[in-house]
XYZ file of C-alpha atoms in Angstrom:
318
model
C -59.576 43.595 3.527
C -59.729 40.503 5.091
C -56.870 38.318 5.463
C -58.089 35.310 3.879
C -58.333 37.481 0.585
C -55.004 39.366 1.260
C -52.839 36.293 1.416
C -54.599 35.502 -2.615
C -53.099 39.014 -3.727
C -49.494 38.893 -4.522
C -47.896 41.286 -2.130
C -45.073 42.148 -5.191
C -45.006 41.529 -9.072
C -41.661 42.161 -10.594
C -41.556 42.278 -14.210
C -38.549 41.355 -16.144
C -38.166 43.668 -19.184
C -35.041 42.760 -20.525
C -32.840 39.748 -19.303
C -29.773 41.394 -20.863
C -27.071 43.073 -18.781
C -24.008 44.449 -18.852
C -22.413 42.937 -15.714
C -20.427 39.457 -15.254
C -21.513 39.044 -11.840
C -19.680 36.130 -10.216
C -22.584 35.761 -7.732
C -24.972 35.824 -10.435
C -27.022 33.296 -12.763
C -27.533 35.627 -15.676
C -24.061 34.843 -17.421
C -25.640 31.070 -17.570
C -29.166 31.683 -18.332
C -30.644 28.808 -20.542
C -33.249 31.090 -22.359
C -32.771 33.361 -24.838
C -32.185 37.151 -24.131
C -33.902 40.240 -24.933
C -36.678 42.208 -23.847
C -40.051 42.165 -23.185
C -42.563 42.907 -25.921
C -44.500 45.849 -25.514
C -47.838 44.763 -25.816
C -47.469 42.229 -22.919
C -45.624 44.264 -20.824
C -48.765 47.012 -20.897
C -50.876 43.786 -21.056
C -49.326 42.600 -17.343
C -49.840 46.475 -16.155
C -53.316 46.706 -16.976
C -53.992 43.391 -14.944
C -52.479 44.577 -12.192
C -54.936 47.548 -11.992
C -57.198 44.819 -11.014
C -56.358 44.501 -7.320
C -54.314 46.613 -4.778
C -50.861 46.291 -5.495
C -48.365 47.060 -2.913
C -45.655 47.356 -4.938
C -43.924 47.022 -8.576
C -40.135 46.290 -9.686
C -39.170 46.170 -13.532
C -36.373 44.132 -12.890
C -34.947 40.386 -12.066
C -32.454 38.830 -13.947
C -31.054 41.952 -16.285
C -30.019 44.967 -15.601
C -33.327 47.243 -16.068
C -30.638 50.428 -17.598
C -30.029 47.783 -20.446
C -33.374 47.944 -22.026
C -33.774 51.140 -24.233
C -37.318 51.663 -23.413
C -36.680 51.298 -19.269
C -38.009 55.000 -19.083
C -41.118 54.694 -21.535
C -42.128 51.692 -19.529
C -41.467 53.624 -15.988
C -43.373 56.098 -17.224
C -46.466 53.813 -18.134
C -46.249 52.208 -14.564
C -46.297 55.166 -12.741
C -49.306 56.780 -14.497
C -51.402 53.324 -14.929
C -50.177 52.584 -11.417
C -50.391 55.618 -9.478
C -50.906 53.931 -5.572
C -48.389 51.502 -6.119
C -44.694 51.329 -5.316
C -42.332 51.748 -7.773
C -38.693 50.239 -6.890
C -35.770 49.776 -9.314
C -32.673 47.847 -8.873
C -29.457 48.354 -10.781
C -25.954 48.337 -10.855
C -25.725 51.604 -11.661
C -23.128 51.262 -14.691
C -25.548 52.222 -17.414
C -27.500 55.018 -15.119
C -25.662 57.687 -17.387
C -26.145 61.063 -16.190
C -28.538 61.574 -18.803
C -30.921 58.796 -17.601
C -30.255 59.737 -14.360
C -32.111 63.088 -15.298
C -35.059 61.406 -16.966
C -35.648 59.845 -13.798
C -36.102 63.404 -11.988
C -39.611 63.523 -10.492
C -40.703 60.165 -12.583
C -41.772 58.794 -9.308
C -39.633 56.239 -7.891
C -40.340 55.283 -4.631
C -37.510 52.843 -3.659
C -33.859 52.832 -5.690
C -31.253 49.934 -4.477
C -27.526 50.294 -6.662
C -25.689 46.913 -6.309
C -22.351 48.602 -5.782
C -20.481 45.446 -3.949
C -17.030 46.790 -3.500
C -14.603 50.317 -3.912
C -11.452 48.246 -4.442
C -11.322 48.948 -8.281
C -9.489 45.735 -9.296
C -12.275 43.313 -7.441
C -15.036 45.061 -8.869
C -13.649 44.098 -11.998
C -13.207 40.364 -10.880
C -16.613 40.169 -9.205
C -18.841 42.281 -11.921
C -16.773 42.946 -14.772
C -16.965 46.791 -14.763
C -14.984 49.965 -14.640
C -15.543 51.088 -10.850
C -14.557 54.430 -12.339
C -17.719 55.036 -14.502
C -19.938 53.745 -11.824
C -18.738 56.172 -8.728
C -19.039 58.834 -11.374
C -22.829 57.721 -11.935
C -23.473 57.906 -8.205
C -21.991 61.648 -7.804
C -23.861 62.419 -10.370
C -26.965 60.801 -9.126
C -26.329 62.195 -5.171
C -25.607 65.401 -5.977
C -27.991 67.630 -3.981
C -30.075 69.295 -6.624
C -31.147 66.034 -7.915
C -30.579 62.825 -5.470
C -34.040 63.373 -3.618
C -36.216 63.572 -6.434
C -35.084 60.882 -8.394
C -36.156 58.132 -5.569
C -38.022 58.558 -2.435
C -35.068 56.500 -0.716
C -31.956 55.665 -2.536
C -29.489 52.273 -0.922
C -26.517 51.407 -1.940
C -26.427 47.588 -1.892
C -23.088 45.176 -0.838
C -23.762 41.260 -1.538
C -21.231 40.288 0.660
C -18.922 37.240 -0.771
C -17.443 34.575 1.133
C -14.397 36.072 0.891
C -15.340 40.205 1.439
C -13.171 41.724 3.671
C -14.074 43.613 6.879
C -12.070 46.257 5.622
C -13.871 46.140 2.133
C -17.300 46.277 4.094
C -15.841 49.222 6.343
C -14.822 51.211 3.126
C -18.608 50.170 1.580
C -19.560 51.650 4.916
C -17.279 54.864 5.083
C -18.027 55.333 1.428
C -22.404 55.727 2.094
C -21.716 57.692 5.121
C -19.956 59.957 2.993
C -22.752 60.561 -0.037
C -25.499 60.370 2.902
C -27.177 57.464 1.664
C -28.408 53.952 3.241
C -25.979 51.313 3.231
C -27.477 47.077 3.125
C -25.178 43.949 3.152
C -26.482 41.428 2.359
C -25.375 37.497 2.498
C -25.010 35.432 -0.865
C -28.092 33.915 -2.170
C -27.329 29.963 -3.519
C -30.029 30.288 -6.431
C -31.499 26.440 -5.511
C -27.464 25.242 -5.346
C -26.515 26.965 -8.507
C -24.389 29.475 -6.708
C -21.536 28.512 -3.613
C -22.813 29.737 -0.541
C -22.286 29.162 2.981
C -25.425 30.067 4.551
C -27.951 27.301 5.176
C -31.227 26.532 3.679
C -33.697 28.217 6.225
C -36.298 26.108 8.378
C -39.306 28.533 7.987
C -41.417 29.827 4.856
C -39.926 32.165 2.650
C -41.890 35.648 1.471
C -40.654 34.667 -2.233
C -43.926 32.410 -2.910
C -46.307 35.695 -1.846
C -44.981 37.116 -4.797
C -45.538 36.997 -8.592
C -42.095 37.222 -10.909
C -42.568 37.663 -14.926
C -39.792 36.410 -17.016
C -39.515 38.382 -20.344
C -41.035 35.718 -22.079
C -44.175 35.999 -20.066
C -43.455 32.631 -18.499
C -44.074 33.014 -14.503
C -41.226 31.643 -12.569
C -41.288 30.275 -9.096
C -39.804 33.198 -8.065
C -36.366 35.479 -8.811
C -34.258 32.414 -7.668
C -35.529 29.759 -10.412
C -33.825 32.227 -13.063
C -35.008 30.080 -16.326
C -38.538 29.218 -14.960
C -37.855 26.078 -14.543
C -40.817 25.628 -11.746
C -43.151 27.675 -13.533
C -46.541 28.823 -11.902
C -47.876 29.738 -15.369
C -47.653 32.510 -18.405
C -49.297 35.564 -18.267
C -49.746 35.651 -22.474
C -52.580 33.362 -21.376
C -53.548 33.746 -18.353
C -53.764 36.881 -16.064
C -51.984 38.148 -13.318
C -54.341 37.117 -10.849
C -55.276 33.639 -12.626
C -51.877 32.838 -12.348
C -51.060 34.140 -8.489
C -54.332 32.126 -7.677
C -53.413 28.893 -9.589
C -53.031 25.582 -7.744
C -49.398 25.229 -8.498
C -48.501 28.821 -6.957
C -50.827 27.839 -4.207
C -49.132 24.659 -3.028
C -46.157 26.115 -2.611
C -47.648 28.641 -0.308
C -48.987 25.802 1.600
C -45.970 24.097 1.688
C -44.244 27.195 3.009
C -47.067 28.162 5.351
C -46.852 24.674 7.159
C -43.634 24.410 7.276
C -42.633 22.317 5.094
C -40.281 24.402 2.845
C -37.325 21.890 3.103
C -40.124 18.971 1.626
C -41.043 20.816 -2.281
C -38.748 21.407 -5.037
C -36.913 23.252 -5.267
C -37.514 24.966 -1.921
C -35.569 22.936 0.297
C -32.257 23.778 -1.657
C -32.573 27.471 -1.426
C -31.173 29.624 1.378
C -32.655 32.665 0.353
C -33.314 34.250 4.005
C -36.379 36.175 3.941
C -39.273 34.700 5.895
C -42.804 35.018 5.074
C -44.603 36.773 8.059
C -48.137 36.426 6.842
C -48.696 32.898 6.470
C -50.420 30.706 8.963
C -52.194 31.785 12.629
C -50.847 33.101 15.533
C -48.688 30.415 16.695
C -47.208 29.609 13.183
C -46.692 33.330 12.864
C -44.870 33.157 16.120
C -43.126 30.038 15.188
C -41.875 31.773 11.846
C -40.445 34.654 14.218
C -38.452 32.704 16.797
C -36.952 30.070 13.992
C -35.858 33.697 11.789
C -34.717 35.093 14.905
C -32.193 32.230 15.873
C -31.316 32.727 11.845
C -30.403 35.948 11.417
C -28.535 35.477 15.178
C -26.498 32.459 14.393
C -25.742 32.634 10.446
C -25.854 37.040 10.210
C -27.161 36.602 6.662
C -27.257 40.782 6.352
C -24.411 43.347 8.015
C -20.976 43.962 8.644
C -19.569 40.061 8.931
C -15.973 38.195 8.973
C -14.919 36.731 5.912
C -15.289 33.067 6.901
C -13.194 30.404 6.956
C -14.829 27.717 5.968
C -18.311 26.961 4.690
C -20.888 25.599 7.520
C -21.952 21.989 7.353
């Protein structure tokens, strides 16, 4: 394929089918989401499937700003994506409080290629104060989950997932640490995301492109965000009731953005330049913006350590 038409495919479509969960997240929007709640209807969501049959898809995530375990039909609709979808990727994210052992078995052999569990701390009084959970019914999830007979064919790769607070602990991150070393699965810790400002966070708003604008994310409503940071849609790219996937991806809204980002000029479009979400986008450009992209990422990750094991700080940066 050549790259020209690549960079008009979205590289990811996440599809939101509920906006309900069952976590207070302190880190997260969803406690102040403007729109209603509930989930997806039906019809659209196989509606948004069927148009992505239309291209190569790399991959697929039924999930943004709910928890995917609190929609009652989350199986159903994994179902439908794996057999309408068959070459794609199939990754979930969840907190893992409403994976009940008995979901946990309907997901045996379903397909999953990718499974991320935002865990964020084993200190059983801040898990309550950062997500609003018993830590007690999660861990019992996981052993459930990453017990032998069943952990490697519910997902291709399983992570247990750490957003790591101003405030974490490098003895909460070592226990985080001990504690995936211990059920053999992949640790990530990850920096706090500032949702456009919404959210305190001390890392800085990047200088290079950002891989959010090569990808296409559904609200429940249909409505196409920006991406997973605008939560409410506020910079909308379109609706796919009306419009298809593709129609949508390739509209010129969604494309300026990808302009903007691909010459550099994230911090100059709204609400880009008040976003520190970290990712860079790798595809945009020629060689030497390509190489540009790399060394300005590079001196990123190096300076602000936006993923790992990192200090509590102090204060935030300027």
């Amino acid at each position: 394929m050549k790259k020209s038409l690549k960079l008009e495919l979205p590289r990811l479509v996440c599809v939101e089918t509920t906006n309900r969960c069952n976590a207070k997240c302190v880190f997260c929007p969803n406690n102040a989401l403007a729109r209603d709640k509930g989930a997806m209807d039906q019809a659209l969501f196989e509606k948004i499937i069927e148009d992505c049959r239309a291209f190569p898809l790399e991959a697929i995530e039924p999930f943004m700003q709910g928890d995917p375990f609190a929609d009652p039909d989350i199986i159903p609709r994994l179902k439908h994506i794996r057999a309408r979808l068959p070459d794609t990727k199939l990754r979930l994210y969840t907190n893992g409080y409403g994976m009940t052992p008995k979901r946990i078995d309907d997901l045996v052999d379903l397909g999953i290629d990718r499974l991320f569990i935002s865990l964020n701390t084993l200190d059983e009084d801040r898990y309550q104060q950062v997500m609003g959970l018993r830590l007690a019914r999660t861990l019992e999830h996981l052993k459930y989950l990453m017990d032998p007979s069943r952990h490697g064919r519910v997902a291709g790769k399983i992570t247990f997932r750490m957003t790591r607070l101003n405030d974490t602990s490098l003895a909460e991150q070592d226990q985080f640490l001990s504690y995936c070393k211990e059920m053999g699965v992949r640790p990530f810790i990850v920096g706090l995301f500032d949702y456009k400002g919404d959210i305190q966070s001390s890392l800085p708003v990047p200088s290079y492109g950002c891989e959010h604008v090569r990808r296409l994310d559904i609200l429940a409503s249909g409505k196409v965000t920006l991406c997973c940071m605008d939560q409410d849609g506020e910079y909308s790219w379109g609706d796919v009731n009306t419009h298809s996937v593709l129609e949508v991806y390739r509209s010129e809204r969604a494309r300026k953005y990808r302009r903007m980002h691909a010459e550099g000029r994230r911090r100059d479009i709204t609400p880009c330049g008040t976003c520190n979400n970290f990712w860079p986008d790798w595809e945009a450009g020629g060689p030497l913006r390509r190489l540009k992209t790399a060394v300005e990422a590079g001196a990123y990750f190096l300076r602000h350590r936006p993923t790992g094991r990192r200090a509590p700080e102090s204060a935030p940066e300027a």
